[in-house]
mmCIF file of C-alpha atoms (C1' of nucleotides) in Angstrom:
data_model
loop_
_atom_site.group_PDB
_atom_site.id
_atom_site.type_symbol
_atom_site.label_atom_id
_atom_site.label_comp_id
_atom_site.label_asym_id
_atom_site.label_seq_id
_atom_site.Cartn_x
_atom_site.Cartn_y
_atom_site.Cartn_z
ATOM 1 C CA UNK Q 801 5.917 36.077 15.919
ATOM 2 C CA UNK Q 802 3.205 35.212 13.956
ATOM 3 C CA UNK Q 803 5.286 34.204 11.328
ATOM 4 C CA UNK Q 804 7.217 31.367 13.447
ATOM 5 C CA UNK Q 805 3.921 29.993 14.049
ATOM 6 C CA UNK Q 806 3.289 29.498 11.017
ATOM 7 C CA UNK Q 807 6.371 27.770 9.832
ATOM 8 C CA UNK Q 808 5.867 25.411 12.529
ATOM 9 C CA UNK Q 809 2.652 24.400 11.506
ATOM 10 C CA UNK Q 810 3.653 24.421 7.538
ATOM 11 C CA UNK Q 811 6.775 21.928 9.230
ATOM 12 C CA UNK Q 812 4.420 19.954 11.075
ATOM 13 C CA UNK Q 813 1.489 19.830 8.298
ATOM 14 C CA UNK Q 814 4.571 19.075 5.472
ATOM 15 C CA UNK Q 815 5.456 16.088 7.628
ATOM 16 C CA UNK Q 816 1.860 14.109 8.137
ATOM 17 C CA UNK Q 817 1.671 14.548 4.329
ATOM 18 C CA UNK Q 818 4.631 12.894 3.654
ATOM 19 C CA UNK Q 819 3.709 10.367 6.317
ATOM 20 C CA UNK Q 820 1.011 9.790 4.499
ATOM 21 C CA UNK Q 821 2.505 9.477 0.599
ATOM 22 C CA UNK Q 822 5.170 7.402 2.327
ATOM 23 C CA UNK Q 823 2.178 4.394 2.473
ATOM 24 C CA UNK Q 824 1.663 4.660 -0.881
ATOM 25 C CA UNK Q 825 4.830 3.659 -1.510
ATOM 26 C CA UNK Q 826 4.917 0.550 0.380
ATOM 27 C CA UNK Q 827 6.857 2.437 3.629
ATOM 28 C CA UNK Q 828 5.421 2.590 6.970
ATOM 29 C CA UNK Q 829 4.127 6.174 8.070
ATOM 30 C CA UNK Q 830 6.838 6.581 10.631
ATOM 31 C CA UNK Q 831 9.507 6.179 7.767
ATOM 32 C CA UNK Q 832 7.529 8.980 5.724
ATOM 33 C CA UNK Q 833 7.893 11.448 9.025
ATOM 34 C CA UNK Q 834 11.626 10.507 9.099
ATOM 35 C CA UNK Q 835 11.932 11.515 5.636
ATOM 36 C CA UNK Q 836 9.687 14.802 5.774
ATOM 37 C CA UNK Q 837 11.600 15.665 8.770
ATOM 38 C CA UNK Q 838 14.700 15.966 7.371
ATOM 39 C CA UNK Q 839 13.594 17.069 3.877
ATOM 40 C CA UNK Q 840 12.069 20.033 5.881
ATOM 41 C CA UNK Q 841 15.153 21.118 8.158
ATOM 42 C CA UNK Q 842 17.696 20.199 5.547
ATOM 43 C CA UNK Q 843 20.162 19.726 8.124
ATOM 44 C CA UNK Q 844 21.287 16.455 10.406
ATOM 45 C CA UNK Q 845 18.770 15.263 12.920
ATOM 46 C CA UNK Q 846 19.878 13.178 16.315
ATOM 47 C CA UNK Q 847 18.164 9.658 16.906
ATOM 48 C CA UNK Q 848 16.598 10.816 19.630
ATOM 49 C CA UNK Q 849 15.791 13.784 18.195
ATOM 50 C CA UNK Q 850 13.450 12.003 15.508
ATOM 51 C CA UNK Q 851 12.009 9.900 18.596
ATOM 52 C CA UNK Q 852 11.394 12.881 20.493
ATOM 53 C CA UNK Q 853 9.785 15.185 17.694
ATOM 54 C CA UNK Q 854 7.913 12.216 16.117
ATOM 55 C CA UNK Q 855 6.752 11.202 19.432
ATOM 56 C CA UNK Q 856 7.281 7.321 18.828
ATOM 57 C CA UNK Q 857 9.204 4.775 20.485
ATOM 58 C CA UNK Q 858 13.232 4.351 19.640
ATOM 59 C CA UNK Q 859 12.524 0.696 18.338
ATOM 60 C CA UNK Q 860 10.097 2.360 15.367
ATOM 61 C CA UNK Q 861 13.221 4.995 14.620
ATOM 62 C CA UNK Q 862 15.619 1.840 14.252
ATOM 63 C CA UNK Q 863 13.295 0.349 11.984
ATOM 64 C CA UNK Q 864 12.574 3.517 10.156
ATOM 65 C CA UNK Q 865 16.309 4.338 9.604
ATOM 66 C CA UNK Q 866 17.116 1.010 8.284
ATOM 67 C CA UNK Q 867 14.213 1.016 5.513
ATOM 68 C CA UNK Q 868 15.129 4.412 4.546
ATOM 69 C CA UNK Q 869 19.033 3.830 4.384
ATOM 70 C CA UNK Q 870 18.625 0.597 2.431
ATOM 71 C CA UNK Q 871 15.971 2.482 0.101
ATOM 72 C CA UNK Q 872 19.567 5.182 -0.176
ATOM 73 C CA UNK Q 873 16.794 7.980 1.052
ATOM 74 C CA UNK Q 874 19.105 9.116 3.772
ATOM 75 C CA UNK Q 875 22.102 8.285 5.519
ATOM 76 C CA UNK Q 876 24.065 8.289 8.572
ATOM 77 C CA UNK Q 877 26.524 10.655 9.745
ATOM 78 C CA UNK Q 878 28.857 11.444 13.118
ATOM 79 C CA UNK Q 879 28.918 14.454 14.935
ATOM 80 C CA UNK Q 880 31.896 14.985 16.832
ATOM 81 C CA UNK Q 881 31.504 14.732 20.699
ATOM 82 C CA UNK Q 882 28.026 13.317 20.649
ATOM 83 C CA UNK Q 883 28.126 9.417 20.229
ATOM 84 C CA UNK Q 884 24.565 9.674 18.972
ATOM 85 C CA UNK Q 885 24.012 8.529 15.694
ATOM 86 C CA UNK Q 886 22.906 11.250 13.032
ATOM 87 C CA UNK Q 887 20.792 11.589 9.902
ATOM 88 C CA UNK Q 888 20.487 13.842 6.724
ATOM 89 C CA UNK Q 889 19.263 13.523 3.376
ATOM 90 C CA UNK Q 890 21.368 11.398 1.093
ATOM 91 C CA UNK Q 891 23.454 12.754 -1.922
ATOM 92 C CA UNK Q 892 20.667 12.437 -4.374
ATOM 93 C CA UNK Q 893 17.866 10.686 -2.769
ATOM 94 C CA UNK Q 894 15.061 11.547 -5.320
ATOM 95 C CA UNK Q 895 17.154 9.697 -7.903
ATOM 96 C CA UNK Q 896 17.213 7.350 -5.865
ATOM 97 C CA UNK Q 897 13.164 6.999 -4.757
ATOM 98 C CA UNK Q 898 12.497 7.298 -8.710
ATOM 99 C CA UNK Q 899 15.014 4.480 -8.836
ATOM 100 C CA UNK Q 900 13.088 2.543 -6.441
ATOM 101 C CA UNK Q 901 9.552 3.078 -8.250
ATOM 102 C CA UNK Q 902 11.048 2.113 -11.487
ATOM 103 C CA UNK Q 903 12.545 -1.047 -10.068
ATOM 104 C CA UNK Q 904 8.904 -1.839 -8.441
ATOM 105 C CA UNK Q 905 7.249 -1.565 -11.470
ATOM 106 C CA UNK Q 906 9.751 -3.439 -13.251
ATOM 107 C CA UNK Q 907 9.744 -6.240 -10.855
ATOM 108 C CA UNK Q 908 5.694 -7.009 -12.167
ATOM 109 C CA UNK Q 909 6.615 -6.074 -16.016
ATOM 110 C CA UNK Q 910 8.874 -9.192 -15.400
ATOM 111 C CA UNK Q 911 6.498 -11.549 -13.746
ATOM 112 C CA UNK Q 912 3.886 -10.921 -16.224
ATOM 113 C CA UNK Q 913 6.632 -11.606 -19.040
ATOM 114 C CA UNK Q 914 7.217 -14.724 -16.465
ATOM 115 C CA UNK Q 915 3.297 -15.888 -17.331
ATOM 116 C CA UNK Q 916 3.323 -14.843 -20.830
ATOM 117 C CA UNK Q 917 6.505 -16.990 -21.397
ATOM 118 C CA UNK Q 918 4.506 -20.139 -20.087
ATOM 119 C CA UNK Q 919 1.850 -19.874 -21.868
ATOM 120 C CA UNK Q 920 1.384 -22.637 -24.777
ATOM 121 C CA UNK Q 921 2.121 -20.804 -28.624
ATOM 122 C CA UNK Q 922 -1.550 -22.172 -29.684
ATOM 123 C CA UNK Q 923 -3.217 -20.473 -26.714
ATOM 124 C CA UNK Q 924 -3.680 -17.478 -28.824
ATOM 125 C CA UNK Q 925 -6.470 -15.201 -26.534
ATOM 126 C CA UNK Q 926 -4.084 -14.848 -22.969
ATOM 127 C CA UNK Q 927 -0.767 -14.745 -25.022
ATOM 128 C CA UNK Q 928 -2.354 -11.832 -26.638
ATOM 129 C CA UNK Q 929 -3.747 -10.058 -23.946
ATOM 130 C CA UNK Q 930 -1.227 -10.718 -21.638
ATOM 131 C CA UNK Q 931 1.499 -9.275 -23.611
ATOM 132 C CA UNK Q 932 -0.488 -6.137 -23.851
ATOM 133 C CA UNK Q 933 -0.638 -5.955 -20.452
ATOM 134 C CA UNK Q 934 2.720 -6.582 -19.972
ATOM 135 C CA UNK Q 935 3.360 -3.832 -22.624
ATOM 136 C CA UNK Q 936 1.490 -1.123 -20.616
ATOM 137 C CA UNK Q 937 4.114 -1.691 -17.535
ATOM 138 C CA UNK Q 938 6.759 -1.424 -20.116
ATOM 139 C CA UNK Q 939 5.266 2.346 -21.063
ATOM 140 C CA UNK Q 940 5.187 3.034 -17.240
ATOM 141 C CA UNK Q 941 8.777 1.524 -17.158
ATOM 142 C CA UNK Q 942 10.119 3.783 -20.323
ATOM 143 C CA UNK Q 943 8.457 7.220 -19.153
ATOM 144 C CA UNK Q 944 9.537 6.666 -15.771
ATOM 145 C CA UNK Q 945 13.234 6.340 -16.963
ATOM 146 C CA UNK Q 946 13.196 8.989 -19.357
ATOM 147 C CA UNK Q 947 11.711 10.744 -16.139
ATOM 148 C CA UNK Q 948 15.153 9.450 -14.286
ATOM 149 C CA UNK Q 949 17.572 10.996 -17.051
ATOM 150 C CA UNK Q 950 16.364 14.278 -16.401
ATOM 151 C CA UNK Q 951 16.901 13.984 -13.051
ATOM 152 C CA UNK Q 952 19.986 12.724 -13.214
ATOM 153 C CA UNK Q 953 20.840 15.427 -15.778
ATOM 154 C CA UNK Q 954 19.929 18.673 -13.340
ATOM 155 C CA UNK Q 955 22.263 16.948 -10.274
ATOM 156 C CA UNK Q 956 24.981 14.183 -12.306
ATOM 157 C CA UNK K 529 -3.996 -33.293 -21.786
ATOM 158 C CA UNK K 530 -0.417 -32.005 -19.940
ATOM 159 C CA UNK K 531 -0.817 -28.728 -21.817
ATOM 160 C CA UNK K 532 -4.331 -27.982 -20.230
ATOM 161 C CA UNK K 533 -2.796 -28.711 -16.964
ATOM 162 C CA UNK K 534 -0.207 -25.959 -17.673
ATOM 163 C CA UNK K 535 -2.563 -23.593 -18.921
ATOM 164 C CA UNK K 536 -4.389 -23.936 -15.605
ATOM 165 C CA UNK K 537 -1.126 -23.551 -13.651
ATOM 166 C CA UNK K 538 -0.076 -20.427 -15.421
ATOM 167 C CA UNK K 539 -3.479 -18.949 -15.145
ATOM 168 C CA UNK K 540 -4.319 -19.481 -11.311
ATOM 169 C CA UNK K 541 -0.643 -18.015 -10.846
ATOM 170 C CA UNK K 542 -0.866 -15.296 -13.327
ATOM 171 C CA UNK K 543 -4.334 -14.747 -11.231
ATOM 172 C CA UNK K 544 -2.484 -14.280 -7.625
ATOM 173 C CA UNK K 545 0.286 -12.288 -8.961
ATOM 174 C CA UNK K 546 -2.115 -9.248 -10.295
ATOM 175 C CA UNK K 547 -3.826 -9.642 -6.675
ATOM 176 C CA UNK K 548 -0.332 -9.089 -5.144
ATOM 177 C CA UNK K 549 0.528 -6.404 -7.578
ATOM 178 C CA UNK K 550 -3.363 -4.761 -6.943
ATOM 179 C CA UNK K 551 -2.259 -3.669 -3.116
ATOM 180 C CA UNK K 552 0.715 -1.569 -4.683
ATOM 181 C CA UNK K 553 -2.061 0.219 -6.365
ATOM 182 C CA UNK K 554 -3.836 0.668 -3.521
ATOM 183 C CA UNK K 555 -6.651 -2.173 -4.527
ATOM 184 C CA UNK K 556 -7.223 -5.043 -2.221
ATOM 185 C CA UNK K 557 -6.332 -8.454 -3.633
ATOM 186 C CA UNK K 558 -9.554 -9.741 -4.253
ATOM 187 C CA UNK K 559 -10.462 -6.814 -6.614
ATOM 188 C CA UNK K 560 -6.907 -7.349 -8.171
ATOM 189 C CA UNK K 561 -7.923 -11.393 -8.469
ATOM 190 C CA UNK K 562 -10.914 -10.190 -10.610
ATOM 191 C CA UNK K 563 -9.056 -8.287 -13.010
ATOM 192 C CA UNK K 564 -6.391 -11.267 -13.271
ATOM 193 C CA UNK K 565 -8.948 -13.169 -14.279
ATOM 194 C CA UNK K 566 -11.035 -11.133 -16.408
ATOM 195 C CA UNK K 567 -7.367 -10.167 -18.022
ATOM 196 C CA UNK K 568 -6.687 -14.027 -18.582
ATOM 197 C CA UNK K 569 -9.970 -15.337 -20.087
ATOM 198 C CA UNK K 570 -10.634 -12.328 -22.029
ATOM 199 C CA UNK K 571 -14.637 -12.998 -22.174
ATOM 200 C CA UNK K 572 -17.606 -11.768 -19.601
ATOM 201 C CA UNK K 573 -17.112 -13.833 -16.450
ATOM 202 C CA UNK K 574 -20.623 -13.738 -14.091
ATOM 203 C CA UNK K 575 -20.749 -12.617 -10.853
ATOM 204 C CA UNK K 576 -20.985 -15.782 -9.202
ATOM 205 C CA UNK K 577 -18.683 -17.247 -11.585
ATOM 206 C CA UNK K 578 -16.265 -14.850 -10.380
ATOM 207 C CA UNK K 579 -17.443 -15.805 -6.534
ATOM 208 C CA UNK K 580 -16.738 -19.347 -7.238
ATOM 209 C CA UNK K 581 -13.683 -19.412 -9.091
ATOM 210 C CA UNK K 582 -11.576 -17.150 -6.601
ATOM 211 C CA UNK K 583 -13.661 -18.990 -3.483
ATOM 212 C CA UNK K 584 -14.656 -15.548 -2.185
ATOM 213 C CA UNK K 585 -17.486 -14.019 -0.468
ATOM 214 C CA UNK K 586 -20.308 -12.468 -2.869
ATOM 215 C CA UNK K 587 -19.856 -9.507 -0.507
ATOM 216 C CA UNK K 588 -16.533 -9.369 -1.492
ATOM 217 C CA UNK K 589 -16.765 -9.474 -4.875
ATOM 218 C CA UNK K 590 -19.809 -6.883 -5.335
ATOM 219 C CA UNK K 591 -16.997 -4.265 -3.462
ATOM 220 C CA UNK K 592 -14.449 -5.624 -5.534
ATOM 221 C CA UNK K 593 -16.125 -4.788 -8.605
ATOM 222 C CA UNK K 594 -17.048 -1.324 -7.642
ATOM 223 C CA UNK K 595 -13.714 -0.237 -7.007
ATOM 224 C CA UNK K 596 -13.223 -1.769 -10.635
ATOM 225 C CA UNK K 597 -15.594 0.187 -12.070
ATOM 226 C CA UNK K 598 -14.824 3.462 -10.354
ATOM 227 C CA UNK K 599 -11.604 3.026 -11.978
ATOM 228 C CA UNK K 600 -12.695 2.325 -15.461
ATOM 229 C CA UNK K 601 -11.197 -1.072 -15.415
ATOM 230 C CA UNK K 602 -14.205 -3.266 -15.410
ATOM 231 C CA UNK K 603 -17.638 -2.659 -17.168
ATOM 232 C CA UNK K 604 -20.364 -4.502 -16.267
ATOM 233 C CA UNK K 605 -22.397 -6.235 -19.232
ATOM 234 C CA UNK K 606 -25.728 -8.328 -19.387
ATOM 235 C CA UNK K 607 -25.803 -11.486 -20.927
ATOM 236 C CA UNK K 608 -29.626 -12.223 -23.275
ATOM 237 C CA UNK K 609 -31.390 -15.137 -20.493
ATOM 238 C CA UNK K 610 -29.499 -14.444 -17.601
ATOM 239 C CA UNK K 611 -30.554 -12.392 -14.885
ATOM 240 C CA UNK K 612 -26.855 -12.213 -13.453
ATOM 241 C CA UNK K 613 -24.245 -9.248 -14.139
ATOM 242 C CA UNK K 614 -21.405 -10.074 -16.134
ATOM 243 C CA UNK K 615 -18.021 -8.441 -16.052
ATOM 244 C CA UNK K 616 -15.542 -7.564 -18.757
ATOM 245 C CA UNK K 617 -12.446 -5.533 -19.441
ATOM 246 C CA UNK K 618 -13.122 -2.203 -20.299
ATOM 247 C CA UNK K 619 -12.152 -0.244 -23.253
ATOM 248 C CA UNK K 620 -9.139 0.910 -22.833
ATOM 249 C CA UNK K 621 -8.418 -0.440 -19.321
ATOM 250 C CA UNK K 622 -4.544 0.370 -19.313
ATOM 251 C CA UNK K 623 -4.989 4.148 -20.377
ATOM 252 C CA UNK K 624 -7.397 4.195 -17.366
ATOM 253 C CA UNK K 625 -5.350 2.488 -14.592
ATOM 254 C CA UNK K 626 -2.038 5.044 -15.912
ATOM 255 C CA UNK K 627 -4.588 7.677 -15.376
ATOM 256 C CA UNK K 628 -5.209 7.040 -11.558
ATOM 257 C CA UNK K 629 -1.546 6.509 -11.108
ATOM 258 C CA UNK K 630 -0.796 9.841 -12.664
ATOM 259 C CA UNK K 631 -3.759 11.253 -10.575
ATOM 260 C CA UNK K 632 -2.490 9.956 -7.769
ATOM 261 C CA UNK K 633 0.978 11.177 -7.787
ATOM 262 C CA UNK K 634 -0.015 14.441 -9.435
ATOM 263 C CA UNK K 635 -2.772 14.566 -6.584
ATOM 264 C CA UNK K 636 0.870 14.030 -3.796
ATOM 265 C CA UNK K 637 2.467 17.005 -5.518
ATOM 266 C CA UNK K 638 -0.307 19.149 -5.112
ATOM 267 C CA UNK K 639 0.130 19.073 -1.638
ATOM 268 C CA UNK K 640 4.115 19.540 -1.265
ATOM 269 C CA UNK K 641 3.242 22.614 -3.581
ATOM 270 C CA UNK K 642 1.058 24.304 -1.423
ATOM 271 C CA UNK K 643 2.751 23.405 1.911
ATOM 272 C CA UNK K 644 5.453 25.189 -0.485
ATOM 273 C CA UNK K 645 3.507 27.810 -1.151
ATOM 274 C CA UNK K 646 2.381 28.814 2.854
ATOM 275 C CA UNK K 647 6.233 28.891 3.377
ATOM 276 C CA UNK K 648 7.102 32.783 4.181
ATOM 277 C CA UNK K 649 9.132 33.977 1.504
ATOM 278 C CA UNK K 650 12.370 34.749 3.992
ATOM 279 C CA UNK K 651 12.290 31.359 5.045
ATOM 280 C CA UNK K 652 14.780 30.076 2.261
ATOM 281 C CA UNK K 653 15.751 26.254 3.321
ATOM 282 C CA UNK K 654 12.248 24.525 3.440
ATOM 283 C CA UNK K 655 11.629 26.532 0.429
ATOM 284 C CA UNK K 656 14.335 25.459 -2.090
ATOM 285 C CA UNK K 657 13.636 21.915 -0.423
ATOM 286 C CA UNK K 658 10.148 21.488 -0.727
ATOM 287 C CA UNK K 659 10.576 23.326 -3.937
ATOM 288 C CA UNK K 660 13.066 20.285 -5.029
ATOM 289 C CA UNK K 661 10.702 17.362 -4.121
ATOM 290 C CA UNK K 662 8.256 19.030 -5.334
ATOM 291 C CA UNK K 663 10.541 19.183 -9.159
ATOM 292 C CA UNK K 664 10.543 15.529 -8.551
ATOM 293 C CA UNK K 665 6.829 14.373 -8.183
ATOM 294 C CA UNK K 666 6.872 16.749 -11.410
ATOM 295 C CA UNK K 667 9.083 15.154 -13.482
ATOM 296 C CA UNK K 668 7.769 11.737 -12.259
ATOM 297 C CA UNK K 669 4.046 12.966 -13.942
ATOM 298 C CA UNK K 670 6.269 14.131 -16.642
ATOM 299 C CA UNK K 671 7.408 10.951 -17.454
ATOM 300 C CA UNK K 672 4.295 9.153 -17.069
ATOM 301 C CA UNK K 673 1.633 11.940 -18.994
ATOM 302 C CA UNK K 674 4.171 10.890 -21.782
ATOM 303 C CA UNK K 675 3.904 6.930 -21.820
ATOM 304 C CA UNK K 676 -0.180 7.835 -21.574
ATOM 305 C CA UNK K 677 0.033 9.834 -24.740
ATOM 306 C CA UNK K 678 1.953 6.430 -26.048
ATOM 307 C CA UNK K 679 -0.484 4.528 -24.905
ATOM 308 C CA UNK K 680 -3.462 6.646 -26.687
ATOM 309 C CA UNK K 681 -1.372 6.474 -29.614
ATOM 310 C CA UNK K 682 -1.552 2.551 -29.493
ATOM 311 C CA UNK K 683 -5.352 2.721 -29.430
ATOM 312 C CA UNK K 684 -7.498 5.608 -29.745
ATOM 313 C "C1'" DC X 1236 36.412 -2.423 35.354
ATOM 314 C "C1'" DA X 1237 31.278 -0.636 36.853
ATOM 315 C "C1'" DG X 1238 28.124 2.307 34.919
ATOM 316 C "C1'" DT X 1239 25.579 4.555 31.181
ATOM 317 C "C1'" DC X 1240 24.213 4.958 26.937
ATOM 318 C "C1'" DT X 1241 23.308 3.605 22.262
ATOM 319 C "C1'" DG X 1242 21.245 1.154 18.869
ATOM 320 C "C1'" DT X 1243 19.301 -3.414 17.243
ATOM 321 C "C1'" DT X 1244 15.847 -7.157 17.708
ATOM 322 C "C1'" DC X 1245 11.734 -9.405 18.446
ATOM 323 C "C1'" DA X 1246 7.226 -10.571 21.107
ATOM 324 C "C1'" DG X 1247 3.540 -8.907 22.401
ATOM 325 C "C1'" DT X 1248 0.076 -5.810 21.744
ATOM 326 C "C1'" DT X 1249 -2.693 -1.959 19.223
ATOM 327 C "C1'" DT X 1250 -4.363 -0.087 14.853
ATOM 328 C "C1'" DT X 1251 -5.984 -0.722 10.525
ATOM 329 C "C1'" DA X 1252 -7.632 -2.873 6.283
ATOM 330 C "C1'" DA X 1253 -9.674 -6.846 4.302
ATOM 331 C "C1'" DT X 1254 -13.187 -10.019 3.861
ATOM 332 C "C1'" DT X 1255 -17.673 -12.780 5.621
ATOM 333 C "C1'" DG X 1256 -22.242 -13.575 5.645
ATOM 334 C "C1'" DA X 1257 -26.655 -12.686 7.440
ATOM 335 C "C1'" DA X 1258 -30.498 -8.919 6.709
ATOM 336 C "C1'" DC X 1259 -32.235 -6.157 3.081
ATOM 337 C "C1'" DA X 1260 -34.058 -4.496 -1.261
ATOM 338 C "C1'" DA X 1261 -35.650 -5.209 -6.031
ATOM 339 C "C1'" DA X 1262 -35.755 -7.342 -9.992
ATOM 340 C "C1'" DT X 1263 -37.906 -11.966 -12.200
ATOM 341 C "C1'" DT X 1264 -40.157 -16.079 -12.400
ATOM 342 C "C1'" DT X 1265 -43.714 -19.625 -11.427
ATOM 343 C "C1'" DA Y 492 -48.334 -12.474 -5.117
ATOM 344 C "C1'" DA Y 493 -45.527 -16.091 -3.001
ATOM 345 C "C1'" DA Y 494 -40.886 -17.971 -3.895
ATOM 346 C "C1'" DT Y 495 -36.513 -17.050 -5.813
ATOM 347 C "C1'" DT Y 496 -32.363 -14.839 -7.771
ATOM 348 C "C1'" DT Y 497 -29.665 -11.215 -7.697
ATOM 349 C "C1'" DG Y 498 -26.271 -7.615 -6.182
ATOM 350 C "C1'" DT Y 499 -25.645 -4.465 -2.382
ATOM 351 C "C1'" DT Y 500 -24.679 -3.198 3.279
ATOM 352 C "C1'" DC Y 501 -22.799 -3.152 6.721
ATOM 353 C "C1'" DA Y 502 -21.592 -5.251 11.725
ATOM 354 C "C1'" DA Y 503 -18.941 -8.637 13.076
ATOM 355 C "C1'" DT Y 504 -14.720 -11.404 12.538
ATOM 356 C "C1'" DT Y 505 -10.270 -12.386 10.553
ATOM 357 C "C1'" DA Y 506 -5.729 -11.258 8.673
ATOM 358 C "C1'" DA Y 507 -2.075 -8.104 8.400
ATOM 359 C "C1'" DA Y 508 0.590 -4.306 9.132
ATOM 360 C "C1'" DA Y 509 2.732 -1.116 12.036
ATOM 361 C "C1'" DC Y 510 3.957 0.093 16.747
ATOM 362 C "C1'" DT Y 511 5.723 -0.883 21.552
ATOM 363 C "C1'" DG Y 512 9.017 -1.293 24.738
ATOM 364 C "C1'" DA Y 513 11.815 -4.641 27.318
ATOM 365 C "C1'" DA Y 514 15.830 -7.458 26.532
ATOM 366 C "C1'" DC Y 515 20.149 -7.128 24.897
ATOM 367 C "C1'" DA Y 516 25.082 -6.459 23.038
ATOM 368 C "C1'" DG Y 517 28.416 -3.176 21.750
ATOM 369 C "C1'" DA Y 518 30.956 1.429 22.587
ATOM 370 C "C1'" DC Y 519 31.854 4.887 25.416
ATOM 371 C "C1'" DT Y 520 33.319 7.054 30.121
ATOM 372 C "C1'" DG Y 521 35.039 8.215 34.396
#
DNA sequence: CAGTCTGTTCAGTTTTAATTGAACAAATTT
DNA sequence: AAATTTGTTCAATTAAAACTGAACAGACTG
C-alpha cells in the first residue's frame, strides 16, 4: 500500500515538473503536464481522461494537444469502440524536441546574420561584434546538432 | 548620409531582435535591449544613456543591469569625472551565456533524475521512460558542453 | 432524424510577468 | 550642511499570456 501511494506521488510531482520546464521551451504549462502524463504512463490517454486528471477545461486540452502534435511530440490514435481521441507519445519524441530547440536557436542566428549582412563594410566594430555573437549561436547549433545525431543513432 | 541612416536602422533592428530573443532565455525584453545596445556599440554606456536611448524608466534599467550582471554578461565600470555608472560587455559574455543555458538544462535533468530515483524498482515502465527522457536531457547537456569547450578554446 | 457525444474555436476572464515612477538612502557638489 | 545627482526598491499599473467555458459543427447512435 505504501508503495502505491509513493508511485502516485512521484507521478504527480514528475508531471508538475514537466509542466514547469515546458515554460522554458515556449509551451504553456498545461501542454507540459499533458506531455508529462503521457511520458509517465506510457499508454494512450483519452481526451477526457486528460481533462479530468489534470483538472483543466476541454478547451485547454484541445489547445495543448494541438501544440504538442504540431511539434511531433505526441500523436492522436483511435481506440476501437470509443469515439474519443486518444493520445500517446510520438515515435521519436525526443528527436523532435531537440529538433525544435535547434531550429529555434538557428532562427535567432539567422536574424543576427541578417543584421550583420546589412552593416556597411566600413563599419568595422559592430560588424566584428555581431559576427562574434552569431558565432556563439553557431556553436550552440553545432553542439546541439551533434547531440541530435547521437540521439538518432540510438533509435534510428 | 544615406549610410549613416542605414547603420542606425540596422542598429535599432538588431537591438529589438535581441530584446525578443532574450525572452526565450528567461530575461525581460528590456534586459535584452540593453545587452543588444552594448554588443552593437561596443563601448561603455552610462546608466542614463541607456534609459534615454531605450525610452524606459530608470527603475527598469536598474533591474535589467542587475540581471545581466548576475549572469556575468555585462559589467559595471567607472568613468573618470562622471558620477554615473557605466556598463559594458563582460570579459567572455558568450561563455557565461552558454554556461547559463547548460545549467538551466542540467537542472531540469536533475529533477527528472530525482523523480527517477524515487520510483520503486519494480515499476518498470515509468522507470524506463523517465530514464530515456533524462538521457535526452543528458545528450543536450553533453552537446552544449562541447560547444562551451569550443568557445573557451577560442578565447581562453 | 432527433438526440448525444466529441473536439474546436474564440470572447471573456484570470493569472502572471513586466514596467513604471515615487520614495528613499548614499554619495557628491556647491 | 543644503542641494543635487545617482541607483535601488517596491507598490501600483500596464501588458501579455494562459485558461475557461459556452457556442458551435461534425460524427455517431438509437
